[in-house]
Coordinates of C-alpha atoms and ligand atoms in Angstrom, one line a residue:
X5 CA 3.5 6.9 22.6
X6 CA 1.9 8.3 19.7
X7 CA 2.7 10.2 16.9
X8 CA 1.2 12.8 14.1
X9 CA 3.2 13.9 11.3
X10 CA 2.7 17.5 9.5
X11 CA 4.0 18.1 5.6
X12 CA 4.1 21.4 5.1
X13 CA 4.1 22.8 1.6
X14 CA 1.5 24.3 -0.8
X15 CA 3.1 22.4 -3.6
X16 CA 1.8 19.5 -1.8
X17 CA -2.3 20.7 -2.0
X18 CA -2.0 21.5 -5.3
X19 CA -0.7 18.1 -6.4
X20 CA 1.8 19.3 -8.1
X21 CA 4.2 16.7 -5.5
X22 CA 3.8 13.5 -3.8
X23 CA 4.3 13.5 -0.2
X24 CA 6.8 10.7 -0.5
X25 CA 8.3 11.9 3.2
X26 CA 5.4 11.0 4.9
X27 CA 5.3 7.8 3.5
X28 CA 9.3 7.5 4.1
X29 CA 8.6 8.8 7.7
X30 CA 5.6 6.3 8.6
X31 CA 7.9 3.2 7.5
X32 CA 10.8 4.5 10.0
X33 CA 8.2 5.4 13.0
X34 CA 6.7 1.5 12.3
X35 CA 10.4 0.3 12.6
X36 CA 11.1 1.8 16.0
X37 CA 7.5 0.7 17.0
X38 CA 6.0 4.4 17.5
X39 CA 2.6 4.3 16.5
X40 CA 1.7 7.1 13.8
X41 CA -1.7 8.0 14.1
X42 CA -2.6 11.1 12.2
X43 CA -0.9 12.3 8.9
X44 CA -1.7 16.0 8.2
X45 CA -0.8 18.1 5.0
X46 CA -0.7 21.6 5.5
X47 CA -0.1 24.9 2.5
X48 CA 2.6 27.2 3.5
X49 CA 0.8 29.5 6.0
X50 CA 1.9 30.9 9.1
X51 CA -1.5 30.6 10.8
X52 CA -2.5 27.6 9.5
X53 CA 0.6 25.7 10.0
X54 CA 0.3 26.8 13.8
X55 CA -3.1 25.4 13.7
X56 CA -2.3 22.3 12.6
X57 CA 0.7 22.0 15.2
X58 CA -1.8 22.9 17.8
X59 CA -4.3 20.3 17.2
X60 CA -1.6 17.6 16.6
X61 CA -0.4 18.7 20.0
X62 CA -4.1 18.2 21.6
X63 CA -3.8 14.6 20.0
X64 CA -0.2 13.0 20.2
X65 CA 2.6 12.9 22.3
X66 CA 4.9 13.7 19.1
X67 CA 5.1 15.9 15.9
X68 CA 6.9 15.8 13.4
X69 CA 7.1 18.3 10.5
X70 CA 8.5 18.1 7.1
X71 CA 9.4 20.9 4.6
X72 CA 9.0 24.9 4.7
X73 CA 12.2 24.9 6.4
X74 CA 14.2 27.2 3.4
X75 CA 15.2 30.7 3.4
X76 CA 12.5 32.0 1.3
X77 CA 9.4 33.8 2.7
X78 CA 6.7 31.4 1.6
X79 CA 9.0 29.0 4.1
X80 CA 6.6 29.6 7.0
X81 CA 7.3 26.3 9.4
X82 CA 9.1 28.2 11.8
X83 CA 7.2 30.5 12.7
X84 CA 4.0 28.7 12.8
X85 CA 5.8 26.2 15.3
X86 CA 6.8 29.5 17.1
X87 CA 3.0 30.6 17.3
X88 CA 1.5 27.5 17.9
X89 CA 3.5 26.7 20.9
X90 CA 4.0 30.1 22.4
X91 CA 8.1 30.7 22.2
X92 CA 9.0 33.3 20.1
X93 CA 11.8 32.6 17.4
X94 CA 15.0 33.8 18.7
X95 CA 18.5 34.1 16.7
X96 CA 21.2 31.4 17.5
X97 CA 24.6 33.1 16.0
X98 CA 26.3 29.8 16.6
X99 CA 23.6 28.8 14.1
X100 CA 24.6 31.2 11.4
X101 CA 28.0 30.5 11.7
X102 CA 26.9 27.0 10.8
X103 CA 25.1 27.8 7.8
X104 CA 27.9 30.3 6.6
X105 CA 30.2 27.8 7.1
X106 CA 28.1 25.6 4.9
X107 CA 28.5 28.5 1.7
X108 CA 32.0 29.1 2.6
X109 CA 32.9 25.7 2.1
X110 CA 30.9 25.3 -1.4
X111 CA 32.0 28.8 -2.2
X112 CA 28.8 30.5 -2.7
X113 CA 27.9 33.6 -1.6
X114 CA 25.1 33.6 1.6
X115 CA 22.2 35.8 0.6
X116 CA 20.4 38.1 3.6
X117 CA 17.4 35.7 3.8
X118 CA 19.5 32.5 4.4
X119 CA 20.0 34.3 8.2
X120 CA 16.2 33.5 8.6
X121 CA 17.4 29.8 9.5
X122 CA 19.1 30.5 12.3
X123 CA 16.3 31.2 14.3
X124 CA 14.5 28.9 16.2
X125 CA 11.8 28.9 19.1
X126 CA 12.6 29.5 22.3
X127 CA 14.2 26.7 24.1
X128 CA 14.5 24.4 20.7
X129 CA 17.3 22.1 20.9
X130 CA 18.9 22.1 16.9
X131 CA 20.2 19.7 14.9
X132 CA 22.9 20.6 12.6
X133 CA 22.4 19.8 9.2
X134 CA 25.2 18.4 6.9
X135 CA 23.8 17.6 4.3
X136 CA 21.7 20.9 3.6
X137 CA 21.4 24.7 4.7
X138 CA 18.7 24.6 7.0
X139 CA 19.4 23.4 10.8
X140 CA 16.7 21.2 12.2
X141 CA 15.4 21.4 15.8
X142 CA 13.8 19.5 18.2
X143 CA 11.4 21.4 20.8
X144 CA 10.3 19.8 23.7
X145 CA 7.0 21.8 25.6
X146 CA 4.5 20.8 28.1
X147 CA 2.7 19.5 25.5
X148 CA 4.6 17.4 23.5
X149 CA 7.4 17.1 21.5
X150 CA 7.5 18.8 18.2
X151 CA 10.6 18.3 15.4
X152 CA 11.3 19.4 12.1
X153 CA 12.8 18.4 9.1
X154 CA 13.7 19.6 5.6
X155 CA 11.5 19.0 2.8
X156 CA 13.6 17.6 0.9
X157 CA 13.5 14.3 0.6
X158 CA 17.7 13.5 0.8
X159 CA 17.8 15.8 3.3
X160 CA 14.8 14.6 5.1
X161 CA 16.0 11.3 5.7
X162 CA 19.7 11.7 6.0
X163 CA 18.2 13.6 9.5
X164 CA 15.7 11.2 10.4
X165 CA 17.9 8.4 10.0
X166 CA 20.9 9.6 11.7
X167 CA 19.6 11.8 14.5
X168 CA 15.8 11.9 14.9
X169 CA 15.5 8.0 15.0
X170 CA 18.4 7.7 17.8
X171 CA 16.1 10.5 19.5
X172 CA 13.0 9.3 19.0
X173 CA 13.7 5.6 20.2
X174 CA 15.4 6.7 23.1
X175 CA 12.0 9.1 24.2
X176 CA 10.3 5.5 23.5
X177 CA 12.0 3.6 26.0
X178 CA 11.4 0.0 25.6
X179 CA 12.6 -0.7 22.2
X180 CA 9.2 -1.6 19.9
X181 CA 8.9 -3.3 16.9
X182 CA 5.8 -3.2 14.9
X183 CA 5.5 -6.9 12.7
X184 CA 2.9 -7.5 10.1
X185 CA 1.5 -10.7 8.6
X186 CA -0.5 -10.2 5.5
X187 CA -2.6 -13.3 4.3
X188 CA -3.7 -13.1 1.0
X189 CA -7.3 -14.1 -0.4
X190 CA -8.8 -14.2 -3.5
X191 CA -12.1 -15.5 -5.3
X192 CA -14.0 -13.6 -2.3
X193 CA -15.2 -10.5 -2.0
X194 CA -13.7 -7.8 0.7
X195 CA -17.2 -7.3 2.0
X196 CA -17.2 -11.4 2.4
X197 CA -14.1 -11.7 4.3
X198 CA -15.2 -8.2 6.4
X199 CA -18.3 -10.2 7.3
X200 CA -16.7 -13.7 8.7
X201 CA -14.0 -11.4 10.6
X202 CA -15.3 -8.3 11.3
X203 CA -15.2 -9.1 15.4
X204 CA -11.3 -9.0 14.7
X205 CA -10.9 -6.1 13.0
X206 CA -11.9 -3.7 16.3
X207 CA -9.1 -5.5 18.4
X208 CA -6.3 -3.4 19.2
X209 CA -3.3 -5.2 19.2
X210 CA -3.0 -7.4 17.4
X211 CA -4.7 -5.0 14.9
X212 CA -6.6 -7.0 11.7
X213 CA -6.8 -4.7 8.5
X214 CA -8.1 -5.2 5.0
X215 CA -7.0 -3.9 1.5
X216 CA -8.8 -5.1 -1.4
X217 CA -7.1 -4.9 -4.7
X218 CA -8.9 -6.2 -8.2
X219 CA -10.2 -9.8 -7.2
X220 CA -7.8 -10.4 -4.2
X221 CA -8.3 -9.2 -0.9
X222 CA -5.8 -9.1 1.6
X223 CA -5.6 -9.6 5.5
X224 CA -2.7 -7.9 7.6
X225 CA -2.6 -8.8 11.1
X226 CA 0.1 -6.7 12.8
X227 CA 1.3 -6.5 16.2
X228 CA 3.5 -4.4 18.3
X229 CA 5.3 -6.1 21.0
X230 CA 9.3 -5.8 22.8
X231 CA 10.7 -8.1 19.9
X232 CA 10.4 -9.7 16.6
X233 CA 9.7 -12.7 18.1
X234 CA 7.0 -11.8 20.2
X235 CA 5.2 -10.1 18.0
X236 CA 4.8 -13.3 15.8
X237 CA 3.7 -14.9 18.8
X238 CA 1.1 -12.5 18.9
X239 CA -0.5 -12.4 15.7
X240 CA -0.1 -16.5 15.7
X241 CA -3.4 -17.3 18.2
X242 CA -4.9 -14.7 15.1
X243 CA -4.1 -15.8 12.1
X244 CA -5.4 -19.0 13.6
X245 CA -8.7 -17.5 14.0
X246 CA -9.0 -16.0 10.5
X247 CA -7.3 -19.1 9.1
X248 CA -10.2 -21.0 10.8
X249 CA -12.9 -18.5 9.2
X250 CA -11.9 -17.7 5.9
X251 CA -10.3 -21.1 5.0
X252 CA -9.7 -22.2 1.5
X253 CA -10.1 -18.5 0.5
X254 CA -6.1 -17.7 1.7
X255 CA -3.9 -18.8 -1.3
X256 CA -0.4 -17.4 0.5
X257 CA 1.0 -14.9 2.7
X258 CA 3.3 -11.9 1.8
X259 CA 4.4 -11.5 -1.4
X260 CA 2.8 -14.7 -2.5
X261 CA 1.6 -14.3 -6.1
X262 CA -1.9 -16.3 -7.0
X263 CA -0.3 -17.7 -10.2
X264 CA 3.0 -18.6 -8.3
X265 CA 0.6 -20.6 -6.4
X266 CA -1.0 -22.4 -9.1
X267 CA 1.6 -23.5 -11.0
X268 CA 3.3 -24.9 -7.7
X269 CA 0.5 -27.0 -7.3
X270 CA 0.0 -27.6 -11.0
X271 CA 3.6 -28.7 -11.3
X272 CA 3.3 -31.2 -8.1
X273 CA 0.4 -32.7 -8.8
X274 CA 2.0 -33.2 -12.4
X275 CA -0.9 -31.9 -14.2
X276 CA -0.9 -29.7 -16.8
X277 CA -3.6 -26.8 -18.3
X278 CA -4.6 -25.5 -21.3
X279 CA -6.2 -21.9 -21.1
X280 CA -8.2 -19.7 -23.7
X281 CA -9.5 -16.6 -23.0
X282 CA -11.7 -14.0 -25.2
X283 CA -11.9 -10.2 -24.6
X284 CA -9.3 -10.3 -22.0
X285 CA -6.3 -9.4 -23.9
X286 CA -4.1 -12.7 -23.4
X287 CA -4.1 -11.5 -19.1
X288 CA -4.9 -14.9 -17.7
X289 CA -2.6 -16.8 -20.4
X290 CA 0.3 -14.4 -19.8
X291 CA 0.2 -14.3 -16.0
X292 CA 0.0 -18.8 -15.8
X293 CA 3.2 -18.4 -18.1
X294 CA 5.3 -16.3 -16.0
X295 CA 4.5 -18.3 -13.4
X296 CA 5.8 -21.3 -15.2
X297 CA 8.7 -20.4 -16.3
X298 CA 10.5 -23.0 -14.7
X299 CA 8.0 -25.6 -15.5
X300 CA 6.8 -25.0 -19.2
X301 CA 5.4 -27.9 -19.1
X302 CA 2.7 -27.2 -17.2
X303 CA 0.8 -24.7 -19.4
X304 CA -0.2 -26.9 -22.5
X305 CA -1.6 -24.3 -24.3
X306 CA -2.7 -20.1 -24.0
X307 CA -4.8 -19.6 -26.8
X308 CA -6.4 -15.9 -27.1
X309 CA -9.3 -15.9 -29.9
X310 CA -11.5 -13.0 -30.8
X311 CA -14.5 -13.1 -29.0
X312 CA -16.4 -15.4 -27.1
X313 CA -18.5 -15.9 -30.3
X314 CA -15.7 -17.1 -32.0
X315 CA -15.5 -19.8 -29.8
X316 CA -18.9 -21.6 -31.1
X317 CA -20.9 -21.0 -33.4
X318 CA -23.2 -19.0 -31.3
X319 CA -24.9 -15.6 -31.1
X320 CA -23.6 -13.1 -28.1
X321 CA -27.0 -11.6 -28.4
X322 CA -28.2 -13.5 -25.5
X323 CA -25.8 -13.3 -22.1
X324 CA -26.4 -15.9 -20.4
X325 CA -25.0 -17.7 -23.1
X326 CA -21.0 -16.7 -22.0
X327 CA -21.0 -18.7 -19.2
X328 CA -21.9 -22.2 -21.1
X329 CA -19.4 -20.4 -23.8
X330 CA -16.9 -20.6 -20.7
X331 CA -17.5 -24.0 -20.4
X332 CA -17.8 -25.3 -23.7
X333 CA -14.1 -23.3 -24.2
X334 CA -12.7 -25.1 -21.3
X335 CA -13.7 -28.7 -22.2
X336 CA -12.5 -28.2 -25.5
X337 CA -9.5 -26.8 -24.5
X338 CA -8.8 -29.6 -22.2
X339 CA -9.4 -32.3 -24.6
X340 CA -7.7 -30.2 -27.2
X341 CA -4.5 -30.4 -25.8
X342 CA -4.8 -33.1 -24.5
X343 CA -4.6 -31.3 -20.7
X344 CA -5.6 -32.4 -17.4
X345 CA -7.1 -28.6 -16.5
X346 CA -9.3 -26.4 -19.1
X347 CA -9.6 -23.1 -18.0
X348 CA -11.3 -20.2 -20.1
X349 CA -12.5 -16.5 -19.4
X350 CA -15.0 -15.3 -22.1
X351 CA -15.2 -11.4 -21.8
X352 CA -17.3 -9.1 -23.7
X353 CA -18.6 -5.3 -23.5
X354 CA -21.6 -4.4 -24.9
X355 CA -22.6 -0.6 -25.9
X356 CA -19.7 1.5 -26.5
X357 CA -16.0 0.9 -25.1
X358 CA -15.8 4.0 -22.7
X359 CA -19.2 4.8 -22.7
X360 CA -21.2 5.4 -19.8
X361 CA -23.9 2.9 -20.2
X362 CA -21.4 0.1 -21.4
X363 CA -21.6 -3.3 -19.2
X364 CA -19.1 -5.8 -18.9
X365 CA -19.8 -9.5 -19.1
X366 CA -17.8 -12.0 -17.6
X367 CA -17.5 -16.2 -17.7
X368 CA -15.2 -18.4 -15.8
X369 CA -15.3 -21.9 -16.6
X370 CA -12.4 -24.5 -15.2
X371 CA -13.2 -28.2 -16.3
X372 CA -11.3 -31.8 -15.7
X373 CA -12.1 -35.3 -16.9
X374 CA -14.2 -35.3 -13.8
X375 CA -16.3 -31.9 -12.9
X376 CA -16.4 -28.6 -13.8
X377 CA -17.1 -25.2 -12.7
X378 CA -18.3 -22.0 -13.9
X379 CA -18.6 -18.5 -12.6
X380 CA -20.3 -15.2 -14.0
X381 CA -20.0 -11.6 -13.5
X382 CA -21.3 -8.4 -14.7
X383 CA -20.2 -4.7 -14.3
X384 CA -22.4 -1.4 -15.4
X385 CA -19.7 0.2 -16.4
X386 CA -16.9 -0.8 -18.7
X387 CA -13.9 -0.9 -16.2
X388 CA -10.4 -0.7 -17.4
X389 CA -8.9 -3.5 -14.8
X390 CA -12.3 -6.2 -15.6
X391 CA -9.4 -8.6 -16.9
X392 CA -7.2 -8.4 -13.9
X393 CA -10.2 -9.0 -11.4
X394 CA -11.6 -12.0 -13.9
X395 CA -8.3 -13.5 -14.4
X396 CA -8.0 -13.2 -10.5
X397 CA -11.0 -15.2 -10.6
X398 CA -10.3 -17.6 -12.9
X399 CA -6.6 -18.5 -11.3
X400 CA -8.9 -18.7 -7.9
X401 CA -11.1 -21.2 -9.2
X402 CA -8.1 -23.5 -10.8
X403 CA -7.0 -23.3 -7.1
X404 CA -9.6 -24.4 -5.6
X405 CA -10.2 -26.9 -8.0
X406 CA -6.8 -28.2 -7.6
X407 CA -7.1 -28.6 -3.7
X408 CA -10.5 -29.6 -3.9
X409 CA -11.8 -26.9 -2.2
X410 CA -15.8 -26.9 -1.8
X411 CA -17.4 -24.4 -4.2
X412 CA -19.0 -21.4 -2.8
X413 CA -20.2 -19.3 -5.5
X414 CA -18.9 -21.7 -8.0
X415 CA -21.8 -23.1 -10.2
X416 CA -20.6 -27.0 -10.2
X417 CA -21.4 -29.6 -12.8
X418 CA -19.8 -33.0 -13.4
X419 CA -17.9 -33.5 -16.5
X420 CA -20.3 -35.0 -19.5
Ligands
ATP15 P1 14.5 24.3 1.2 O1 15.6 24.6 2.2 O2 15.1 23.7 -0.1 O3 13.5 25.4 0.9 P2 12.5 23.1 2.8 O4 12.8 22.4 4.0 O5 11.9 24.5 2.9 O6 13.8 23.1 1.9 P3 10.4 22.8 1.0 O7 10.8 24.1 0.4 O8 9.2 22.7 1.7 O9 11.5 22.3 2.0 O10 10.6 21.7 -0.1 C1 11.7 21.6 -0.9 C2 11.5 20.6 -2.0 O11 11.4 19.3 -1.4 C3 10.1 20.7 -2.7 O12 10.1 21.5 -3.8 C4 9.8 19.3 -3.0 O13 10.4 19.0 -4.3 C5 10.4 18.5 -2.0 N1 9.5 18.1 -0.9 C6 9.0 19.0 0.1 N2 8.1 18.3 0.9 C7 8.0 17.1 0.4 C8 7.3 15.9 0.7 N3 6.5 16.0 1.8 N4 7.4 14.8 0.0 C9 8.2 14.8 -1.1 N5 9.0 15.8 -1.5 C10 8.9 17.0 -0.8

């Protein structure tokens, strides 16, 4: 069974709002195992909104529409329901004596208009609604099944929870569960990781999906299946597969965080790291000390200096020169503080910050008492989030380094 959910308001188009409902309603419909497949905003418009309720209708066996449900005339949901499906609104009095109940109990006087919400199409099946004015309906047609809810948000979800759900996983039959299993990369590009899996990602169920953040890439199989249980049987045989192709690239599943990671296997190895960084604004320093909170001992030193430059006496007017600046840094670092690890990111922008033409150089370097390596990266622009992707990087390269992971991309040297 599929599903298509409609927010309805101009406020909405404009920007003004964030359609938070559709996101709340998309977590719910995973829960019950109903698969969403469309999201549609709409303004308030009578004809539109029947468009939209039309076409949904042509696609899915369920919609479900949030907001325009008030007493005021841009509140057009109604009646665009009414159009789209051919049953004309017609007034419920058991209705209105709901919603007057409603002001008689808080005391406030009902206005004319508020007698708009006790209409409903033809046939509809409402819902009252105690925590707002506006009764909900459900109306079943040839078609498909279309519901409303309020647009507003409390509203919205005291009725989904408490009525719509019950509904909506009885129409589903066999109870459904939707389970995901995110494996999370970084070091590799998404278009990397799309290449050595792309076979996966067209399979239906389990489905295999990628989201790339800055640096990190991550891999969500998810499956829909009777139970918990056998959904994680599903995506097992999977994550096998991708385990098997990406390989070294998958740092930790979840909520696993990279620097988490490191300092794990920093701390069981017993080896500690001493990091500088230039241009970067303390990011990789900051993000290995949270991590090792609970084992200080593992960062022997976060050292933030100016600039590369400042590193060595040497000129930045040559770029090629940051990455042996990375490496220089980190093998001084290392001997330094007396560390097992030396790991430094040299940033730099040339041109002006901000300005169109500005690039951004990057260099990696991680070095022990017995190899090294180095990475390099450039951007044509001067992006705001360079010292999240290279610190990314950099804690990717530690890792790999820890575990002895071969070097793709990496250039290697051994330790002078
Ligand atoms: P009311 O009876 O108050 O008029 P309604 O069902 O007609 O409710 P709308 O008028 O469409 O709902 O929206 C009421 C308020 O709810 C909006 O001003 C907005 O703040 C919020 N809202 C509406 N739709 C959404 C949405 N999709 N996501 C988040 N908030 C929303």
């Amino acid at each position: 069974m599929r599903a298509e959910v409609i927010s309805v308001g101009t406020e909405l188009l404009l920007g003004d709002i964030v359609d938070t409902n559709a996101v709340y309603i998309a977590q719910q419909l995973r829960s019950i195992g109903l698969d969403l497949i469309y999201r549609t905003t709409v303004g308030d418009n009578e004809e539109r909104i029947a468009r939209v309720v039309d076409h949904a209708l042509s696609r899915v066996d369920i919609v479900i529409v949030t907001g325009g449900l008030g007493p005021t005339v841009d509140d057009k949901t109604r009646e665009g329901i009414a159009l789209a499906t051919g049953r004309p609104l017609e007034f419920r009095p058991e209705l209105l004596e709901q919603i007057a109940e409603r002001f008689r109990r808080f005391n406030v006087t009902m206005s004319d208009n508020n007698r708009q919400q006790a209409f409903v199409p033809q046939g509809a099946i409402p819902i009252e609604n105690p925590v707002g004015t506006a009764p909900i309906f459900i109306l079943e047609t040839e078609r498909g099944a279309v519901m409303v809810l309020p647009g507003v948000p409390r509203e919205m979800k005291h009725l989904l929870d408490n009525h719509l759900i019950l509904w909506l996983r009885e129409r589903i039959g066999a109870p459904a569960v939707i389970v995901s299993r995110v494996l999370r990369t970084a070091g590799i590009g998404e278009s990397q990781v799309d290449a050595r899996i792309a076979d996966l990602e067209t399979a239906s169920n389990p489905t295999v999906g990628l989201a790339a953040h800055a640096g990190q890439t991550d891999i969500r199989i998810t499956a829909k299946a009777a139970t918990e249980e056998d959904a994680l049987a599903m995506i097992a045989p999977v994550e096998e597969e991708v385990r098997r192709r990406v390989g070294v690239w998958i740092y930790g599943t979840g909520q696993d965080l990279l620097e988490a990671v490191v300092a794990d296997l920093l701390a069981a190895s017993g080896a500690r790291v001493a990091v500088v960084e230039a241009g970067s604004r303390g990011l990789l320093g900051r993000r290995l000390a949270e991590a090792a909170v609970r084992q200080p001992a593992l960062l022997a030193s976060a050292v933030e200096v100016d600039s590369a430059a400042s590193i060595a006496d040497v000129s930045l007017e040559h770029p090629p020169a940051l990455e042996s600046l990375a490496l220089h840094a980190a093998v001084q670092a290392r001997l330094e503080h007396n560390a097992d690890y030396g790991l430094a990111l040299m940033m730099h922008t040339s041109g002006e910050p901000g300005a169109h033409e500005a690039v951004t150089s990057a260099a990696i370097a991680v070095a022990s008492v017995r190899a090294s390596r180095t990475r390099r990266f450039e951007w044509l622009d001067n992006r705001p989030d360079a010292n999240v992707w290279t610190s990314t990087h950099a804690l990717a390269m530690l890792r790999r380094m820890l575990i002895s992971a071969p070097a793709d991309g990496d250039t290697l040297s051994t330790a002078s």
